[in-house]
Coordinates of C-alpha atoms in Angstrom, one line a residue:
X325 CA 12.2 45.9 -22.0
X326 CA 11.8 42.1 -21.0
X327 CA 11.6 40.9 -17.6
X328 CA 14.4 39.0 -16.3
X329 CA 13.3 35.2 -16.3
X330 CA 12.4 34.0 -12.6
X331 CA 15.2 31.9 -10.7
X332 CA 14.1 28.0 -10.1
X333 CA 15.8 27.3 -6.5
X334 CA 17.4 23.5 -7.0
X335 CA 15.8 21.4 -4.4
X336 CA 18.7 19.9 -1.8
X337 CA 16.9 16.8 -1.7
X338 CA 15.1 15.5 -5.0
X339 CA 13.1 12.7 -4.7
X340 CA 12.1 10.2 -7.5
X341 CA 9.4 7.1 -7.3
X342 CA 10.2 4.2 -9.3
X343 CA 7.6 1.7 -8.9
X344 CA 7.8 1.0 -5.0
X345 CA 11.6 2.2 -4.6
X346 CA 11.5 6.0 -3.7
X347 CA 15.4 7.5 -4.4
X348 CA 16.2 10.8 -2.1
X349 CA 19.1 12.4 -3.7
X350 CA 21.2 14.7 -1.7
X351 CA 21.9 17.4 -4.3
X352 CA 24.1 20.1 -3.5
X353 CA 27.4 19.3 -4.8
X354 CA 30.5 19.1 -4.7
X355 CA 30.5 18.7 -1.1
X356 CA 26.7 17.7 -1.0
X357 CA 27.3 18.8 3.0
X358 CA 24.7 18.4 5.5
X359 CA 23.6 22.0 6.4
X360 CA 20.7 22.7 8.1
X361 CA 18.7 23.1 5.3
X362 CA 20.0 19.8 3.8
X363 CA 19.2 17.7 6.8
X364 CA 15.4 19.6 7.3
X365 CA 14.7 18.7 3.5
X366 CA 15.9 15.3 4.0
X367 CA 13.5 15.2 7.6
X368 CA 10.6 16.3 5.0
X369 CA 11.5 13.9 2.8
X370 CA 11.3 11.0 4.8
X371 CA 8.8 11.7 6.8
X372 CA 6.4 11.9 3.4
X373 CA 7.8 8.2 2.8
X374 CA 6.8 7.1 6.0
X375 CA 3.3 8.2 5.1
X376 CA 3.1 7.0 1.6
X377 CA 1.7 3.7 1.2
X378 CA 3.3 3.5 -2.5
X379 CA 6.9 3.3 -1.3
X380 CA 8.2 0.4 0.1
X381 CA 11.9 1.1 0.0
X382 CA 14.2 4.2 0.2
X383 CA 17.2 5.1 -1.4
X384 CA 19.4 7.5 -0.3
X385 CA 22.0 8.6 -3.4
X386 CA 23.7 12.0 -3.8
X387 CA 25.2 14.2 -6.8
X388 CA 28.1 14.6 -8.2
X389 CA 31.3 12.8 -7.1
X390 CA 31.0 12.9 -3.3
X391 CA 28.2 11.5 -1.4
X392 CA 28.6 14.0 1.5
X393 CA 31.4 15.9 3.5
X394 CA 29.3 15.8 7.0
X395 CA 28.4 19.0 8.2
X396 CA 28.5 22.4 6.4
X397 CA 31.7 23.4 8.3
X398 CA 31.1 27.4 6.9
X399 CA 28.0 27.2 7.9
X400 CA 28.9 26.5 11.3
X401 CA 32.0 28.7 11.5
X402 CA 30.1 31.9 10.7
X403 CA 28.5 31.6 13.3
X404 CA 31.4 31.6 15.8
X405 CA 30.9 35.4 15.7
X406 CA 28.0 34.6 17.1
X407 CA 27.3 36.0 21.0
X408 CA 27.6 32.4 22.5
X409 CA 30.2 31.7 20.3
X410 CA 28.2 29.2 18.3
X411 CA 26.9 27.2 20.7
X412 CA 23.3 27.2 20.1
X413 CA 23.7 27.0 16.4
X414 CA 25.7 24.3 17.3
X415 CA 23.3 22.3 19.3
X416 CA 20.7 22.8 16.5
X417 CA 22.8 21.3 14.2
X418 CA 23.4 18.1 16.4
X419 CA 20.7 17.8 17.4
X420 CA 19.2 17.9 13.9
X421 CA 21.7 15.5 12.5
X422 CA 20.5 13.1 15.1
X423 CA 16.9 13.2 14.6
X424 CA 17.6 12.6 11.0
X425 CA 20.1 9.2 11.3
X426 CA 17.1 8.5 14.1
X427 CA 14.3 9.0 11.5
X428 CA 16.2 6.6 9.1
X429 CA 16.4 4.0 11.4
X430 CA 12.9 4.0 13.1
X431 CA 11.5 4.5 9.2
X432 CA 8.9 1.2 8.7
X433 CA 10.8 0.7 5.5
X434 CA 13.6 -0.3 4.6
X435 CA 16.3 1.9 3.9
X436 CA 19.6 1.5 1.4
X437 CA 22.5 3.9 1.2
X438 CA 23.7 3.9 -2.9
X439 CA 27.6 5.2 -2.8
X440 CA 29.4 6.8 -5.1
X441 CA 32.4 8.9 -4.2
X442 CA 33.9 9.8 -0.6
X443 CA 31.6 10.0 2.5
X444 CA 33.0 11.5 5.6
X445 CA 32.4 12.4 9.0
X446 CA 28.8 12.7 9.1
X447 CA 28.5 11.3 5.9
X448 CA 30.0 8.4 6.8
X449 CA 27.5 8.1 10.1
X450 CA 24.2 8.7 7.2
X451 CA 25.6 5.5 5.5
X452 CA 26.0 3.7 8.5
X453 CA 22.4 4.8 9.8
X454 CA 21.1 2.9 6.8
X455 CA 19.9 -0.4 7.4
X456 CA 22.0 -1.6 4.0
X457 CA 24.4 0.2 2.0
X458 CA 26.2 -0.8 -1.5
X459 CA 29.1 1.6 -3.1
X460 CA 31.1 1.6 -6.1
X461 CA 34.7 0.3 -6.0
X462 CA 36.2 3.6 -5.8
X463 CA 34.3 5.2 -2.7
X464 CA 35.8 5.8 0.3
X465 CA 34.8 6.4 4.0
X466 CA 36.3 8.6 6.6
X467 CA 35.8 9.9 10.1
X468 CA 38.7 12.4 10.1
X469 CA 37.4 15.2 12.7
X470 CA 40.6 14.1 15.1
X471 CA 42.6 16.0 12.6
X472 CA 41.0 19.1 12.8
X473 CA 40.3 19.0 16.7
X474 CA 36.8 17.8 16.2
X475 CA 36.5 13.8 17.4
X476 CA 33.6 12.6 15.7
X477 CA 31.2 11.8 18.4
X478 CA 28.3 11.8 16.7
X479 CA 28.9 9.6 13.6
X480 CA 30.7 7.3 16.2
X481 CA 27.2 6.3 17.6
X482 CA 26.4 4.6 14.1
X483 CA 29.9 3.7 13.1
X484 CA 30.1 1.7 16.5
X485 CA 26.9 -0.1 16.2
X486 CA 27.9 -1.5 12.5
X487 CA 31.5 -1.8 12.5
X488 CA 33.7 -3.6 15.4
X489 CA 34.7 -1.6 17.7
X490 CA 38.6 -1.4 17.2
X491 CA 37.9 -1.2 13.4
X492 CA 36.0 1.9 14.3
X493 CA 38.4 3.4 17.1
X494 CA 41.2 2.6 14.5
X495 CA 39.1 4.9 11.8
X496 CA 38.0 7.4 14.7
X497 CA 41.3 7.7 16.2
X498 CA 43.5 8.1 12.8
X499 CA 40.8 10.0 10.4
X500 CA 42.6 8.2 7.7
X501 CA 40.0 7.0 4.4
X502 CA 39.5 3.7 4.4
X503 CA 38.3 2.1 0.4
X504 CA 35.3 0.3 -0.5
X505 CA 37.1 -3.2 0.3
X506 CA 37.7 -2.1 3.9
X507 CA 34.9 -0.7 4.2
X508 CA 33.1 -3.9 3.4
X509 CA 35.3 -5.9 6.0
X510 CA 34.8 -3.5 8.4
X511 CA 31.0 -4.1 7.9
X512 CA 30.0 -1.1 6.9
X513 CA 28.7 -1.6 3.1
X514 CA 27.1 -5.0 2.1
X515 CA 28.1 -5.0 -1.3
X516 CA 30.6 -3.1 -4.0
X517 CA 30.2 -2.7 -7.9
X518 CA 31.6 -1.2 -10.5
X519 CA 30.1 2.6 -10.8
X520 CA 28.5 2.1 -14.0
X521 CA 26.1 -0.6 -12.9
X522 CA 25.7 0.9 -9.0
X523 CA 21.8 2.4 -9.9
X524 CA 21.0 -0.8 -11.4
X525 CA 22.1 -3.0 -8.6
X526 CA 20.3 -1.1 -6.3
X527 CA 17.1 -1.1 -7.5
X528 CA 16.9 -4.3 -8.3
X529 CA 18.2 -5.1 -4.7
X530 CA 15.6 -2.6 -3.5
X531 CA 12.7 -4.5 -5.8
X532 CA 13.7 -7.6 -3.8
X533 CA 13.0 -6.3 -1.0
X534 CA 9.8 -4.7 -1.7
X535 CA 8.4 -7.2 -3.1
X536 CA 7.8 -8.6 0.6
X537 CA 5.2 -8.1 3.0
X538 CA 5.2 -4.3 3.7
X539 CA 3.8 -4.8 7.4
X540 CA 6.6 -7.9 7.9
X541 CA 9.4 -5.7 6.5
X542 CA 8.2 -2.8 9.6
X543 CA 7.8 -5.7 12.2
X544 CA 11.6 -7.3 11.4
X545 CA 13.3 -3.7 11.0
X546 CA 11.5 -2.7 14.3
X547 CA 12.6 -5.9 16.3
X548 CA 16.0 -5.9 14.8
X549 CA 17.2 -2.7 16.1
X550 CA 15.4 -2.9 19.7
X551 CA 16.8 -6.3 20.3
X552 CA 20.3 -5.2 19.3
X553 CA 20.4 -3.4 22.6
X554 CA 18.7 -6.1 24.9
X555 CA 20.2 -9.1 26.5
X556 CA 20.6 -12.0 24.8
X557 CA 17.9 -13.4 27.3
X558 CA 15.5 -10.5 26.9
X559 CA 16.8 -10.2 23.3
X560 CA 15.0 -14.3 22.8
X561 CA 11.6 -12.9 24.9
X562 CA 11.4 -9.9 22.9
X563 CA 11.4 -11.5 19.8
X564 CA 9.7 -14.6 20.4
X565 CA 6.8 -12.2 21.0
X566 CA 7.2 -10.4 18.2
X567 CA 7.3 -13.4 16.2
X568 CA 4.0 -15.0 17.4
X569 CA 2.5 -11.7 16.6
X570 CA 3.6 -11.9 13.1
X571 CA 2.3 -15.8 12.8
X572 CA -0.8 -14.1 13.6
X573 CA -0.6 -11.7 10.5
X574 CA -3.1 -12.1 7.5
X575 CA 0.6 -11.1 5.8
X576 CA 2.0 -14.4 7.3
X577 CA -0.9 -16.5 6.9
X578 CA -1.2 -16.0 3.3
X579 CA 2.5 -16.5 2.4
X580 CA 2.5 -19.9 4.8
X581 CA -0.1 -20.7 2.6
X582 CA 1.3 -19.8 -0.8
X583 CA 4.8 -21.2 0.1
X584 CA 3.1 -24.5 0.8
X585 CA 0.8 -24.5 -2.7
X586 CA 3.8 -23.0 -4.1
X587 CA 2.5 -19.7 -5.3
X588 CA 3.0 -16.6 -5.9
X589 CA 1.8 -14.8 -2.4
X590 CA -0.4 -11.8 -2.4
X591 CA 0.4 -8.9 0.3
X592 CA -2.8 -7.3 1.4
X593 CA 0.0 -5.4 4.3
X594 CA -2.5 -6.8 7.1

């Protein structure tokens, strides 16, 4: 009698290095939702790009025809049988989801959301936690926990910071879907394409971008998000210090130096 073959568990997250663009799919269709599982793979996930000195830029894709539903709504309402109703699994789960959009935006690299299909709730708040995000021309973005008694608090700290604020009450109050052309005037993707060309777009937008100074891609991400909550007075201090401190960068130095012997410059990240 033969043994029965061993199961292979599909990871959530796969992950797939392409020169210096690193792509982290979400892979648990359809729903791709963020469960806690999801969001501690995804944590993992970045946190080894972080480290790795051969990425320079992250992708975040998913499977299948949505990019992600939020959070794991069965997952959370099996535990309402739970002795505090919930609440703790409940706080782990926000508190997780937070960490993660966090991690994305402190990450020293750059970090692109690639779109295909409907992103909601807190799906919508993991593209907007990205610092650039292009979709195809039939996505769609949603906030729509008002309709089920469940505002969405959470994803409206991102939404808020990327889209203008009435344009994100007006998508936080209805829960209607907005399309990829709103979503664009709204602010929250940079660019649409057709589907069959999205992956191509966005690595060659993600090669772009690596192909800078890794230590001046960290210093400009850094500044940009910490002055976006200053003054516009402390905002110019801030980042007139930050600026003489990148002039003093072998990073900066060299491409100064290239640009003016028009060259190709060398990165030695330093």
């Amino acid at each position: 009698m033969s043994a029965r073959p061993a199961l292979v568990e599909t990871p959530l997250v796969t992950r797939d290095l392409n020169g210096p663009v690193l792509r982290l799919t979400l892979n648990n269709p359809p729903a791709n939702a963020l469960s806690i599982a999801t969001m501690e793979a995804m944590l993992e996930a970045l946190g080894a790009a972080r480290d790795d000195a051969a990425v320079r830029v992250v992708v975040i894709a998913a499977a299948g025809k949505v990019f992600s539903a939020g959070h794991d709504l069965k997952e959370m309402t099996l535990h309402r049988a739970d002795e505090d109703r919930g609440r703790a699994f409940f706080e782990k789960t926000m508190r997780l989801c937070a960490e993660m959009m966090q991690t994305i935006v402190t990450l020293p690299k750059p970090v692109i959301a690639e779109v295909d299909g409907l992103a909601t709730a807190a799906g919508c708040q993991l593209v907007a936690s990205c610092d650039l995000a292009i979709s195809t021309d039939t996505s769609s973005f949603a906030t729509p926990g008002v309709n089920i008694g469940l505002f969405c608090s959470t994803p409206m700290v991102a939404l808020s910071r990327n889209v203008h604020r009435k344009q994100a009450m007006e998508m936080l109050l209805t829960g209607e879907q907005i399309d990829a052309g709103t979503a664009r005037e709204f602010g929250l993707v940079n660019r649409i394409v057709p589907k069959e060309y999205l992956s191509q777009v966005v690595q060659k937008y993600a090669e772009v971008i690596a192909s800078k100074s890794p230590l001046t891609l960290k210093t400009g991400k850094e500044a940009f998000y910490h002055q976006a909550e200053m003054s516009l007075s402390d905002a110019y201090d801030y980042c007139a210090n930050v600026m003489v401190e990148n002039m003093m960068y072998r990073d900066a130095e060299e491409g100064i130096n290239a640009f003016l012997q028009k060259r190709k410059p060398e990165w030695t990240g330093e």
